[in-house]
Structures are given as C-alpha cells and as structure tokens.
Amino acid sequence: MKRVLIVGGGFVGLNAAKGLGNVPDLEVTVVDRTNHHLFQPLLYQVAMAGLSPADIAAPIRSLLSRYRNIRVLQGEVLSFDLERHVAVADFGKLPFDYLITACGARHSYFGHDEWEEFAPGLKNLEQATEIRRRVLLAYEEAERSSVPEDRKRLLTFVVVGGGPTGVELAGAIGEMSRFTLARDFRNIDAKLARVIMLEAGPRILPMFNEQLAARATRDLEHLGVQVWTGSAVTKIDADGVEIGPERIRAATVLWAAGVKASPLGQAAGLNVDRQGRVIVEPDLSVKDHPNVFVAGDQSCFTHQTGKPLPGTAPVAMQQGQYLAKTIRLDLAGKPRQPFRFTDKGQMATIGRSRAIVEMGRLKFTGFFAWMTWLVVHIYFLTGFKNRLLVVLQWAWSYLSFHRGARLIVTKEWRFNRPEEAKPAAIEAPKS
Amino acid sequence: MKRVLIVGGGFVGLNAAKGLGNVPDLEVTVVDRTNHHLFQPLLYQVAMAGLSPADIAAPIRSLLSRYRNIRVLQGEVLSFDLERHVAVADFGKLPFDYLITACGARHSYFGHDEWEEFAPGLKNLEQATEIRRRVLLAYEEAERSSVPEDRKRLLTFVVVGGGPTGVELAGAIGEMSRFTLARDFRNIDAKLARVIMLEAGPRILPMFNEQLAARATRDLEHLGVQVWTGSAVTKIDADGVEIGPERIRAATVLWAAGVKASPLGQAAGLNVDRQGRVIVEPDLSVKDHPNVFVAGDQSCFTHQTGKPLPGTAPVAMQQGQYLAKTIRLDLAGKPRQPFRFTDKGQMATIGRSRAIVEMGRLKFTGFFAWMTWLVVHIYFLTGFKNRLLVVLQWAWSYLSFHRGARLIVTKEWRFNRPEEAKPAAIEAPKS
C-alpha cells in the first residue's frame, strides 16, 4: 500500500487525484485550506457580480467522493520534511510515499505589501466577494453623496495590471457602469464612471500577438476603459494611486499585476526562481527527490521551451493528469516519460460580446471569439453540476443587462451588535 | 410634491414602494442598511447550503428601477424627529411628509446576549453564510479528528426553538447528514450526527393545529432529529448547552427562539409592547402622528383579532400594499380604511419531501403539502429573475441528493496575511 499526499485542491490536485482514483494498493489524501475547488478562470465574474460563488466552486470532497481510496482533509500544510517523507499540517502529521504539491500563487505587491489593503487582488472567493462589495459600495456612496469631488473619486476605478485578469476586470466594470447600472441611480450618472487600466509595460496582454492586444485595447476603450501603458504605480493609498508625478483619486483600486508562488517550496529548502516557483525536473519532480512533485503555478518548468510555462489552467490540468500517469507507471515498474505541455491556445474576454482568441497561427476576435471563449469555459466547468445554471445565468444576464449577484455582504454577521456611537450627519442629500 | 420616506427594504417597504411607483406629485425615498431585498422565508436554505445568497436576494435598486419617482439609498437610519418630520441617517438628514418604517426584528436572547457568539440566529445573509460555515466546518473537523469524544461533540447539532425556522433548520441538518454527506467522508459516519431540537414549551409549532405539529414531530424524527419539548436552555457556551441540570456537548448551536423588534421605535419615544414592537392604530399609523406608519415585524397590530398579528411575510406584504393605498387615498382626499389581514393559511417544511399546511379548516401533510409549499414559495419569489434558477437548483438537489452551495467561505479576504505562528501539531490522524 503506497500513500500519495496531494497538497492543494486546484486544477493539478483534482486532476491528479482523479487519475489515481480507485487504483489498487494506493491510498490518496488530498489536503486543502478551503473545502472547495475553485474554477479560477471565471473568478472575475464573481468579483463583477455576474456569477455567485457557488456557480464556480464545488466541494473537493464531493467531486472525489466516488473514489473509495481518496480521502479529503480540510487544513493547512505548514511544512515538509522531505527526508522523512512527512508533511506537517495544522491538524497533524501526514506521512507519504509520493508527494504532489500544487499550492498555487498569491499576489505580489513588489515589496509593497501595505498596498494590499487598498488594492485587493483576485485569487480566491473571499477576495472576489470583497471586490464585489467595494465596487458596488462605491456606487451606493456616490449616490448618497452631494459633494462633486467625492462623487468623482467614488466613481473612479483603477485596475493595476494589463494581463488577462486585468482586462477582464476592467472590461466588466466598464460594461457594468455603461449598461447594467445606468438606469438604477437617480443622483449619479453611472455612465460617467471612470475606469482606468494601468500597465507598466509598453502594451497590454504581452503574452498575446500584438495585433490581438491592439484589438483588445480598442474593445476596452469602446466600453469606456482608459488604457494607460508605460504607467508603473509608485504608490497606493486610501485616496488613490500615484504613477510617478501623476496622481489619480480613486475609491476603488484593484490589483491584477504580479504574482509570487506559495512560500512552501522555498521553506522546504527547494530551489526556487525569482518568483518563488520551485524549479522542477523534466518529470516535475524536484532534484534528489524523485517522488516529490511540484506543479501548477507553484512550479517553474523550463524543459520544453527554455522559458517557464505560464501559470494557466491548461498547464495545471495537464500536469495533474501527467502526475497520475507517472505514479501509475512507477507502480507498474515502467519508466517515466518527461512532461510535455500541449498548447491549445489562449484567450481573453472583454465584456459581454468581445474576446480575443489565439490558437497557434489562428487568431480571431469579436463576437465569434467570445462564443468560443464561452463554449470552452462552460465545457471545462467539468464535474460541476452548475454548468447548466451558469449558462442560464449568462443567457439571462446577456439578454436583460442585469447582473445576477449584486449583493453587498459585509463581513459582520452579528445583528445584535453593540450600537456604535455615530456622529450626527450634517450634510443633507440633494432632494 | 409630497415626500414619502420608507425605512427598510423588506416585504413592507418593497410592496409600499411598488404601490407608490410613478404616482404623480410623489417623491419616494427607500433607505436600507443593505443593498438587497431578502426573501427571508427561504433564508434557511442558504444556511443549509441548498441555495446561494443571490438566489434569494436582489438589489432593492434594481427591483425598483422602473419607477422614476423612487430613489434608493443605502444607509442606516439612526433616529426620527417626528415633530419636525425628519429622519437622521448616517449619511444625512431625510425630511418627509409621510414616513413608513418597517425595520423588522432581530433575535432576542432573553437577556443573555453573550449566547449569540455561540448560537447565531438566522435573520440576514451574513448570519446564513456564518451558519453554513459552522455546520460544514464541524463535519470537516470531525473528519480530521481522531479523538472519539471530540468527534461526538463536533457531530452534535442543537437547534434552540421549535417554531417554523427551528423546524426547517433541524430538518435540513438531519437530512443533510443522512443523505447528502453520507458518502463523502471516510473517517466519520455522517449518518451518526446527532440533531437535537430544544423547545421550552410543551410542543413545537404552537401556532399550528396540534395534529399537524405532532405530524411534524414524527417527520423530524424520521430524519433523525430528536425533539426535546419542555426544555428551556439555561446556558450556552463554546462547549454546548445546558438545560437546567442537563448538559449536551455540541460544537454547533443555532438560535431560532425569541425575537425582538428593531429598537428604532422605542428610541423615537413610541409606545411599544414587551417585544419592542410599536403599537399601531387601525390604519397602522402611530398615535398622534397620522402620517407616520409602522408595519411588519416591527409593529404590533391588535385591532383585528385582539392579539398581535404574527411576524410573517404575508402580513408584511399586505401591510405594504395597504400603506401605498392609504397614502394614495390621502392624496385623493378620500377617507382611509382600516387595515384588514386576509389570512391565507400557514405552512412549514420538514426536509426534502414533507411539509405541513394549514389553510383555515383545510389541513394536509406529506408530499402533497411539500409540493404546495414549493409552489407557493416559488410563486412569491416575485420580481426575482432567479425563480427559474431556484426551481432548477431544487430539482437537481432533489434528484441527486447533492447540495449546491456547500462552500466554506471565511471572513478573511486577504491572502498575503502575515504568517501566524502556529503550534506544531502533535496528534497524528488515523491513516
């Protein structure tokens, strides 16, 4: 009986576990800090009130419940002892024969962790609902305010970072203010909201072909998003952002710039690159530990193109499947094969009806690209019962220009809270 | 131009606003602490992971956006000056000619506010997601634990209060442990979870006919819920509950017992009853202030039966409609009519396929009653786009025994939090 420990229930962990499900003489344990697997490519839809958290997340436990040799434990792995083949979690020790660690990445504020408070990133459901709360609250506050300067600040949204996530967020805010919210307010004109995307590099979407990126820029501008390239943020505070000598007052700043890998790899004494990603061998194992694998956003795999593979869902899914196959080969006494990523292309969506798609030499944009994006994403919501619900929700949202999940939910759950002393308001609203 | 101020976007506020929508020479302002109207009769489904928050809530702003004379402001009303016809909110002063206040009720811990921490109630979305989090986390912790005593405590759920909410919560937990979660765990047997309902009175559901209540008790027992009547709670702490000399160790205690009205009425110097509800005239106005109305759970209306009307959704809906009509009569110079509640009956559901329904002399139970409950609740999700989605979600949940929204979402949204020093775990889990 061999024990496989999988740390992280993302695309790597889930696919590896499925590939090892019901394999004889194998006991698999999946540990994750949360109880759910998250379909991260659609997380921005939760942040932008288009989908509910439950539409894109499902309990890892129930996704794997049909495999009798897999157990799922919710908890946090704190450290690894690779010599003794033991992981230490916050609830106890977990011995293993094989270890797969795929704990993903978090946002990096380039040494300015104090910016996080003012500019949340988008990596998990908590952050998505927090972003949703901030964006919706800004409109509510602007509606109540009678000071023009305050309204302007409240209706300014800055997205830092011009990668796919930044483009998706900025496009969704632009669209929301121009269409969804336009008729809901009385004192403000939601269409006048400013959405500014800041990119430090010379252009957005550097991983895409230049023509496609230019088209995405035009599509964003069409939704009222102002794209500022060559604009590195030098300061973020409660009042807004600074770009060198320039300053934008903004109540809502969202972070979609750098990432760094989970610190677990470095803590275990493994070789990491500048972003904290563990440098892996051609079979995703780490040096001197052939039975310890690191994959997904947490790993740096350079054996295919000379450059690290990008931190995307397709890479993670294929690595998870590959690792299950590799362990099965080991058990059968057969030699391992090196990992090969099959690149099926990349895409990004801009609002409700535009996208850019790049598949090898094939490139397309506009509504057809958006339909492709939609079909691919719905297809990959595999194992989720919610596929049909998501389609319906989108269909509704598309036809009605409403957004489904526009809820502001505070973090405070107690109702009977002690009444706080509040200053009497002086300013009377316009009436 | 007359100004109507509506405080509270519940069933009263929403129905009153709709009835005053697009009435000439009338300016309506709706103020609520949250941005959403909540379909409270289904809130227990969110707490029990059957539905997502967005399925039963919608922005007040968008529900009322087609009425050009209505503006919606998110904020908290702090006090009223009834002589000067002004309400003070946390963002400014709101003058009015007519005031409708319907701020609902909160939970009452009978002078033991310290119990709330250990036994959350169920009145808003935050509390519902908190309850969901606690119930799901208890199973997760039990799965990780290797100490039989701890497991027993973690798998014990106590519901305090035998009214409709208590019955719905206890039934849902019983069903969840017996069916939904039964095959998802490896170390624990979810079917062995204890669910105990504590009721201080001689029987549960006192507002229902005795036979129906007895049937509900049997239905609950069928789902493994132990019903303890004549059991007044004397203490609640982190370890469990005490009922006089008896003690139950339970990780999860839920409060569905007493309520008290919003304190705003009392603070404004109005006559209130023992539960803080404002005593109203036959037209729902308060004494000496014919243009100030209090309705819904916040008011005590005794002119129909001699006893206060119950704090239910039908009462609130009818009062909201009545108030809109009354203000329209005033504007037309016609005399007011007293409020009359048309009682169409009451119902409570127990799990996935049982309910009790009482309509005048007509009483029925079992599957047909459950279908009635379902149809009525879906019908009343009016104005919500989510009606179809809720039906589909239930249909899926019914057929598959899955629960759709089993997400544990913590209140902490920051990912890059400073690493806390965690004690090294000593206990090794069974493996």
Short mmCIF file of C-alpha atoms in Angstrom, two decimals, chain A residues 212 215 346-348 355-359 361-373:
data_model
loop_
_atom_site.label_atom_id
_atom_site.label_comp_id
_atom_site.label_asym_id
_atom_site.label_seq_id
_atom_site.Cartn_x
_atom_site.Cartn_y
_atom_site.Cartn_z
CA LEU A 212 -4.80 40.95 -30.92
CA ARG A 215 -7.82 44.96 -30.78
CA GLN A 346 -5.11 31.21 -25.22
CA MET A 347 -7.97 33.64 -24.97
CA ALA A 348 -9.21 36.64 -23.03
CA ALA A 355 -12.90 38.35 -26.89
CA ILE A 356 -9.56 37.58 -28.44
CA VAL A 357 -8.51 34.04 -29.23
CA GLU A 358 -5.09 32.84 -30.35
CA MET A 359 -4.61 29.19 -31.33
CA ARG A 361 -1.47 30.68 -36.21
CA LEU A 362 -5.21 31.01 -35.92
CA LYS A 363 -6.31 34.34 -34.46
CA PHE A 364 -9.77 35.76 -34.16
CA THR A 365 -11.65 38.48 -32.33
CA GLY A 366 -15.16 39.89 -31.79
CA PHE A 367 -18.38 38.02 -31.17
CA PHE A 368 -17.23 34.70 -32.65
CA ALA A 369 -14.19 34.76 -30.36
CA TRP A 370 -16.48 35.49 -27.45
CA MET A 371 -18.68 32.49 -28.30
CA THR A 372 -15.56 30.33 -28.46
CA TRP A 373 -14.48 31.63 -25.08
#
